[in-house]
Backbone as ProteinMPNN parsed JSONL, in Angstrom:
{"seq_chain_A": "MSEPIAILVACPPGEPAASLARALVEAGLAACVNHLPGMRSTYRWKGEIVTDAEDLLVVKTLREAFAAVEAFVVAHHPYDVPEVVALPLVDGHAPYLAWLEASVRASESGVPRS", "coords_chain_A": {"N_chain_A": [[106.01, 110.336, 74.068], [104.923, 107.252, 76.478], [102.382, 106.288, 78.487], [103.136, 106.137, 81.921], [103.119, 104.24, 84.211], [102.788, 102.742, 88.017], [102.567, 99.443, 89.269], [100.871, 98.088, 92.101], [101.226, 95.232, 93.183], [99.914, 92.632, 95.826], [102.124, 90.08, 97.796], [101.773, 86.652, 98.586], [104.79, 86.162, 100.844], [108.365, 86.081, 100.406], [108.925, 83.541, 98.447], [107.43, 83.369, 95.897], [106.072, 85.66, 95.622], [108.808, 87.083, 94.795], [109.306, 85.187, 92.433], [107.412, 85.981, 90.898], [107.955, 88.596, 90.323], [110.473, 88.229, 89.028], [110.075, 87.34, 86.57], [108.246, 88.794, 85.666], [109.142, 90.475, 84.639], [111.305, 89.508, 83.045], [109.275, 88.356, 80.9], [108.724, 90.86, 79.858], [107.486, 92.723, 80.377], [107.244, 94.619, 82.545], [110.128, 97.152, 83.118], [111.163, 97.096, 85.542], [110.562, 95.649, 88.933], [110.155, 96.134, 91.616], [110.814, 94.785, 94.683], [109.246, 94.218, 98.154], [109.462, 93.546, 100.974], [108.056, 92.461, 103.583], [105.65, 93.81, 104.433], [102.778, 93.833, 105.922], [99.227, 93.216, 106.04], [95.39, 94.246, 106.75], [92.476, 93.237, 106.329], [89.261, 92.228, 104.731], [88.213, 89.04, 104.227], [85.824, 86.866, 102.663], [83.472, 87.534, 104.35], [85.331, 87.424, 107.011], [87.744, 89.395, 109.473], [90.801, 89.422, 108.123], [94.333, 89.478, 109.024], [97.456, 89.146, 107.968], [101.089, 88.289, 106.561], [102.423, 89.765, 104.018], [104.355, 90.075, 100.712], [105.117, 93.524, 98.755], [105.239, 93.992, 95.299], [105.978, 96.388, 93.662], [105.236, 96.924, 89.947], [107.13, 98.474, 87.915], [106.089, 100.072, 84.37], [104.232, 100.51, 81.513], [100.931, 102.328, 80.602], [99.382, 100.881, 78.574], [100.487, 98.032, 78.797], [98.492, 97.396, 80.861], [97.166, 95.652, 80.555], [98.114, 93.133, 79.904], [99.659, 93.043, 82.064], [98.115, 92.217, 83.741], [96.708, 89.885, 82.948], [98.956, 88.266, 83.452], [99.471, 88.217, 85.632], [97.53, 86.999, 87.331], [98.071, 85.031, 86.23], [99.587, 83.768, 87.44], [100.073, 83.753, 89.934], [98.959, 83.393, 93.589], [96.584, 83.602, 94.557], [93.302, 83.37, 95.195], [91.918, 86.252, 93.823], [93.843, 88.971, 93.302], [95.642, 91.023, 93.671], [95.871, 93.878, 91.93], [96.479, 97.232, 90.938], [96.467, 100.183, 89.3], [98.667, 102.796, 89.481], [98.638, 106.315, 88.121], [102.562, 107.431, 87.083], [102.739, 110.737, 87.772], [104.946, 112.341, 87.074], [108.383, 112.631, 86.456], [112.018, 111.836, 86.709], [113.569, 112.557, 84.078], [115.34, 110.995, 82.016], [114.623, 108.576, 83.365], [112.63, 108.16, 83.083], [112.906, 107.287, 79.775], [113.845, 105.342, 79.727], [112.467, 103.407, 81.247], [110.309, 103.115, 79.927], [111.586, 102.71, 76.974], [112.363, 99.744, 78.047], [110.319, 98.37, 78.308], [109.148, 98.555, 76.15], [111.248, 97.132, 74.391], [110.726, 94.884, 73.99], [108.713, 94.759, 72.224], [107.349, 92.663, 70.491], [106.515, 90.945, 72.148], [104.409, 91.157, 74.014], [101.341, 91.592, 74.769], [98.808, 94.607, 73.545], [96.418, 96.247, 75.403]], "CA_chain_A": [[105.805, 109.303, 75.393], [103.994, 106.594, 76.794], [101.77, 107.372, 79.998], [104.405, 105.38, 83.049], [102.151, 103.572, 85.538], [103.445, 101.652, 88.859], [101.351, 98.523, 90.019], [101.276, 97.549, 93.355], [100.759, 93.556, 93.5], [100.398, 92.117, 96.91], [102.205, 88.618, 96.964], [102.681, 85.915, 100.009], [105.904, 86.606, 101.367], [109.155, 85.118, 99.919], [109.515, 83.293, 97.265], [106.163, 84.018, 95.36], [106.603, 87.644, 95.202], [110.209, 87.192, 93.82], [109.732, 84.707, 91.333], [106.396, 87.157, 90.446], [108.388, 89.899, 89.647], [111.4, 88.532, 88.231], [108.916, 86.652, 85.757], [107.1, 90.107, 84.519], [110.636, 91.331, 84.423], [112.037, 88.33, 81.901], [109.032, 88.328, 79.921], [109.228, 92.209, 78.949], [106.138, 92.819, 80.941], [107.467, 95.167, 83.585], [111.134, 97.547, 83.079], [111.545, 97.087, 87.346], [109.908, 95.452, 89.529], [110.296, 96.116, 93.434], [109.904, 93.985, 95.935], [108.931, 95.234, 99.312], [108.674, 92.513, 102.176], [107.471, 92.717, 104.89], [104.496, 94.296, 104.621], [101.582, 93.162, 107.016], [97.681, 93.781, 105.46], [94.448, 93.727, 107.075], [91.258, 93.11, 104.714], [87.456, 91.397, 104.773], [87.744, 88.077, 102.676], [85.053, 85.731, 103.384], [82.961, 87.633, 105.349], [86.149, 87.596, 108.287], [88.954, 90.45, 108.996], [92.173, 88.914, 108.722], [95.88, 90.348, 109.076], [98.897, 88.805, 106.797], [101.96, 89.066, 105.955], [102.51, 89.952, 102.819], [105.445, 91.344, 100.418], [104.494, 93.892, 98.289], [105.274, 94.728, 93.878], [106.108, 97.883, 92.358], [105.609, 97.014, 88.827], [107.22, 99.804, 87.133], [105.854, 99.549, 83.424], [103.031, 101.456, 80.532], [100.156, 101.856, 80.824], [99.21, 100.232, 77.459], [100.836, 97.246, 79.006], [98.659, 97.036, 81.684], [95.87, 95.023, 80.342], [99.124, 91.748, 79.874], [100.732, 92.525, 82.892], [97.392, 92.451, 84.932], [96.515, 88.755, 82.926], [100.467, 87.44, 83.73], [99.196, 88.547, 87.318], [96.099, 86.817, 87.376], [97.554, 82.74, 85.796], [100.661, 83.195, 87.803], [99.578, 84.404, 91.491], [98.075, 81.749, 94.117], [96.177, 83.998, 94.947], [92.107, 83.538, 94.039], [91.575, 87.253, 93.588], [95.486, 89.164, 93.723], [95.673, 92.631, 94.026], [96.605, 94.119, 90.541], [96.408, 97.949, 90.296], [97.727, 100.942, 88.609], [99.087, 104.145, 90.223], [100.021, 106.707, 87.244], [103.258, 108.181, 87.689], [102.11, 112.161, 87.301], [106.21, 113.082, 86.729], [109.72, 111.679, 87.212], [113.273, 111.985, 86.202], [113.35, 112.043, 82.783], [116.378, 109.913, 81.681], [114.681, 107.041, 83.725], [111.299, 107.745, 81.974], [113.306, 106.987, 78.898], [114.763, 104.03, 80.193], [111.179, 102.456, 82.03], [109.755, 103.511, 78.102], [112.772, 101.863, 76.325], [112.587, 98.759, 77.941], [109.241, 97.549, 77.549], [108.99, 98.375, 74.046], [112.7, 96.745, 73.682], [110.002, 92.932, 74.223], [106.856, 94.99, 72.323], [106.456, 91.723, 69.532], [105.93, 89.772, 72.463], [103.509, 92.524, 74.232], [99.865, 91.674, 74.032], [98.425, 95.749, 73.79], [95.253, 97.0, 74.872]], "C_chain_A": [[104.94, 108.474, 75.52], [103.655, 106.972, 78.277], [102.74, 106.178, 80.631], [103.354, 105.27, 83.764], [103.063, 102.93, 86.19], [101.827, 100.402, 89.272], [101.585, 97.959, 90.608], [100.037, 95.756, 92.529], [100.864, 92.754, 94.723], [100.547, 90.842, 96.417], [102.131, 88.269, 98.656], [104.359, 86.16, 100.308], [107.092, 85.781, 100.322], [109.235, 84.723, 98.443], [108.743, 83.279, 95.904], [106.533, 85.185, 94.689], [107.876, 87.597, 94.142], [110.421, 86.297, 92.37], [108.724, 85.157, 90.471], [107.247, 87.884, 89.33], [110.144, 89.156, 88.798], [111.212, 87.53, 86.657], [108.37, 87.782, 84.715], [108.293, 90.538, 84.136], [111.219, 90.236, 82.991], [110.831, 88.602, 80.734], [108.739, 89.831, 79.186], [108.394, 93.567, 79.16], [106.592, 94.645, 81.549], [109.186, 95.89, 82.436], [111.516, 97.25, 84.591], [110.472, 96.306, 87.805], [110.631, 95.313, 91.222], [109.453, 95.683, 93.868], [110.417, 94.326, 97.12], [108.647, 94.421, 100.515], [108.492, 93.468, 103.467], [106.498, 93.437, 105.48], [102.889, 93.485, 105.878], [100.077, 93.927, 106.289], [96.365, 92.996, 106.087], [93.157, 93.771, 106.087], [90.596, 92.109, 104.965], [88.426, 90.402, 103.563], [86.97, 86.673, 103.584], [83.734, 86.069, 104.359], [83.914, 87.788, 107.183], [87.054, 88.601, 108.172], [90.173, 89.449, 109.363], [93.48, 89.648, 108.433], [97.171, 88.873, 108.594], [99.591, 89.128, 106.833], [102.029, 88.959, 104.634], [104.033, 90.446, 102.132], [104.504, 92.416, 99.609], [105.583, 94.492, 96.774], [105.154, 95.311, 94.135], [106.211, 97.835, 90.787], [105.402, 98.392, 87.849], [106.471, 99.478, 85.214], [104.711, 101.024, 83.014], [101.976, 101.698, 80.5], [98.854, 100.648, 79.375], [99.431, 98.491, 78.209], [100.041, 96.351, 80.459], [97.426, 95.591, 81.769], [96.695, 93.039, 79.92], [99.348, 91.749, 81.112], [99.409, 92.077, 84.102], [96.751, 90.474, 84.198], [97.957, 87.927, 83.003], [100.347, 87.24, 84.915], [98.762, 86.772, 87.204], [96.062, 85.278, 87.075], [98.889, 83.079, 86.014], [100.893, 83.157, 89.164], [98.894, 83.281, 92.053], [96.916, 82.199, 94.697], [94.632, 83.852, 93.912], [91.558, 85.092, 93.743], [92.977, 88.291, 94.061], [94.987, 90.51, 93.452], [96.066, 93.236, 93.185], [95.259, 95.627, 90.137], [96.912, 98.758, 90.44], [97.784, 102.283, 89.32], [99.896, 105.343, 88.498], [100.821, 107.457, 87.91], [103.187, 110.07, 86.633], [103.818, 113.038, 86.378], [107.255, 111.933, 86.921], [110.836, 112.12, 86.165], [113.301, 111.56, 84.287], [113.761, 111.093, 82.009], [115.675, 107.968, 81.966], [113.476, 106.888, 82.991], [111.49, 107.118, 80.926], [113.28, 105.625, 78.499], [113.207, 102.577, 80.774], [110.392, 101.777, 80.228], [110.814, 102.089, 77.102], [112.21, 100.369, 76.606], [111.633, 97.716, 78.434], [108.595, 97.417, 76.352], [109.947, 97.603, 73.53], [112.244, 95.139, 73.24], [108.733, 93.157, 73.743], [106.489, 93.574, 71.681], [106.292, 91.039, 70.738], [105.324, 90.237, 74.046], [102.629, 92.23, 74.305], [99.626, 93.627, 74.372], [97.566, 95.612, 74.053], [94.655, 97.907, 73.759]], "O_chain_A": [[103.963, 108.639, 74.79], [104.311, 107.67, 79.05], [103.103, 105.291, 79.858], [102.634, 106.25, 83.952], [104.049, 102.477, 85.609], [100.622, 100.586, 89.444], [102.419, 97.093, 90.343], [99.011, 95.457, 91.919], [101.906, 92.104, 94.807], [99.964, 90.298, 95.479], [102.298, 89.021, 99.616], [104.924, 86.397, 99.241], [106.689, 84.932, 99.527], [109.542, 85.443, 97.493], [109.385, 83.182, 94.858], [107.076, 85.513, 93.634], [107.879, 87.989, 92.974], [111.261, 86.497, 91.493], [108.881, 84.882, 89.281], [107.269, 87.835, 88.1], [110.765, 89.872, 88.012], [112.113, 87.166, 85.901], [108.149, 87.735, 83.505], [108.32, 91.072, 83.027], [111.461, 90.799, 81.924], [111.236, 89.037, 79.656], [108.544, 89.864, 77.971], [108.409, 94.695, 78.667], [106.234, 95.663, 80.957], [109.446, 95.391, 81.341], [112.745, 97.183, 84.594], [109.449, 96.255, 87.123], [111.421, 94.499, 91.699], [108.225, 95.754, 93.835], [111.584, 94.656, 97.332], [107.572, 94.613, 101.082], [108.704, 94.573, 103.967], [106.399, 93.698, 106.679], [102.537, 92.367, 106.254], [100.018, 95.141, 106.092], [96.154, 91.783, 106.07], [93.139, 94.49, 105.088], [91.124, 91.084, 105.395], [89.04, 90.744, 102.553], [87.277, 85.934, 104.519], [83.095, 85.219, 104.979], [83.365, 88.131, 108.23], [87.37, 88.93, 107.029], [90.444, 88.892, 110.427], [93.51, 90.442, 107.493], [97.403, 87.821, 109.191], [99.619, 90.328, 107.106], [101.632, 87.914, 104.119], [104.821, 91.092, 102.824], [103.283, 92.304, 99.708], [106.527, 95.254, 96.986], [104.268, 95.46, 94.977], [107.068, 98.524, 90.234], [104.466, 99.014, 87.348], [106.466, 98.268, 84.986], [104.433, 102.026, 83.672], [101.617, 100.597, 80.083], [97.851, 99.958, 79.554], [98.454, 97.749, 78.109], [100.446, 95.327, 81.009], [97.042, 94.876, 82.694], [96.021, 92.026, 79.731], [99.326, 90.638, 81.642], [99.729, 91.659, 85.215], [96.35, 89.761, 85.118], [97.918, 86.803, 82.504], [100.913, 86.296, 85.467], [99.439, 85.754, 87.058], [95.157, 84.465, 87.265], [99.638, 82.852, 85.064], [101.876, 82.555, 89.596], [98.352, 82.389, 91.401], [96.195, 81.413, 95.312], [94.52, 84.029, 92.699], [90.414, 85.002, 93.298], [93.138, 88.368, 95.279], [93.879, 90.816, 93.013], [97.233, 93.43, 93.527], [94.144, 95.602, 89.616], [97.778, 98.827, 91.312], [96.718, 102.759, 89.71], [101.012, 105.267, 87.984], [100.502, 108.086, 88.919], [103.446, 110.402, 85.477], [103.846, 113.898, 85.498], [107.113, 110.787, 87.347], [110.622, 112.626, 85.064], [113.091, 110.543, 83.625], [113.003, 110.372, 81.36], [115.885, 106.885, 81.422], [113.176, 105.866, 82.373], [110.617, 106.296, 80.647], [112.915, 105.0, 77.504], [113.138, 101.354, 80.65], [110.134, 100.694, 79.704], [110.576, 100.923, 76.788], [111.673, 99.749, 75.688], [111.905, 96.586, 78.842], [107.862, 96.61, 75.781], [109.819, 97.247, 72.358], [112.888, 94.363, 72.534], [107.746, 92.529, 74.128], [105.444, 93.086, 72.111], [105.644, 90.051, 70.394], [105.746, 89.721, 75.08], [102.309, 92.758, 73.24], [100.214, 94.059, 75.364], [97.034, 94.786, 73.311], [93.486, 98.287, 73.833]]}, "name": "protein", "num_of_chains": 1, "seq": "MSEPIAILVACPPGEPAASLARALVEAGLAACVNHLPGMRSTYRWKGEIVTDAEDLLVVKTLREAFAAVEAFVVAHHPYDVPEVVALPLVDGHAPYLAWLEASVRASESGVPRS"}
């Protein structure tokens, strides 16, 4: 079995996040994307401390698809420097993990692998 991962992507709230979530699944880069609205992010940008409303995407995919997901997000995300960070999924419900792998592999012909 491949290594499942969750990728966190912070987005502007509403439609930008929803469109990106759908596009990642449609492209076969993710089995599932959870769209969590209502997040507040505080960060340093260009020497200032900023707090903004954002939505968080949790992208469930495979480790070997990370580079393709990253490239896709960078190409379609409105931020200059989008957050694209991966977390390993160290364990999980076996049928869910098998579905995740099959869902990403089902479109393997269109998914560039790293």
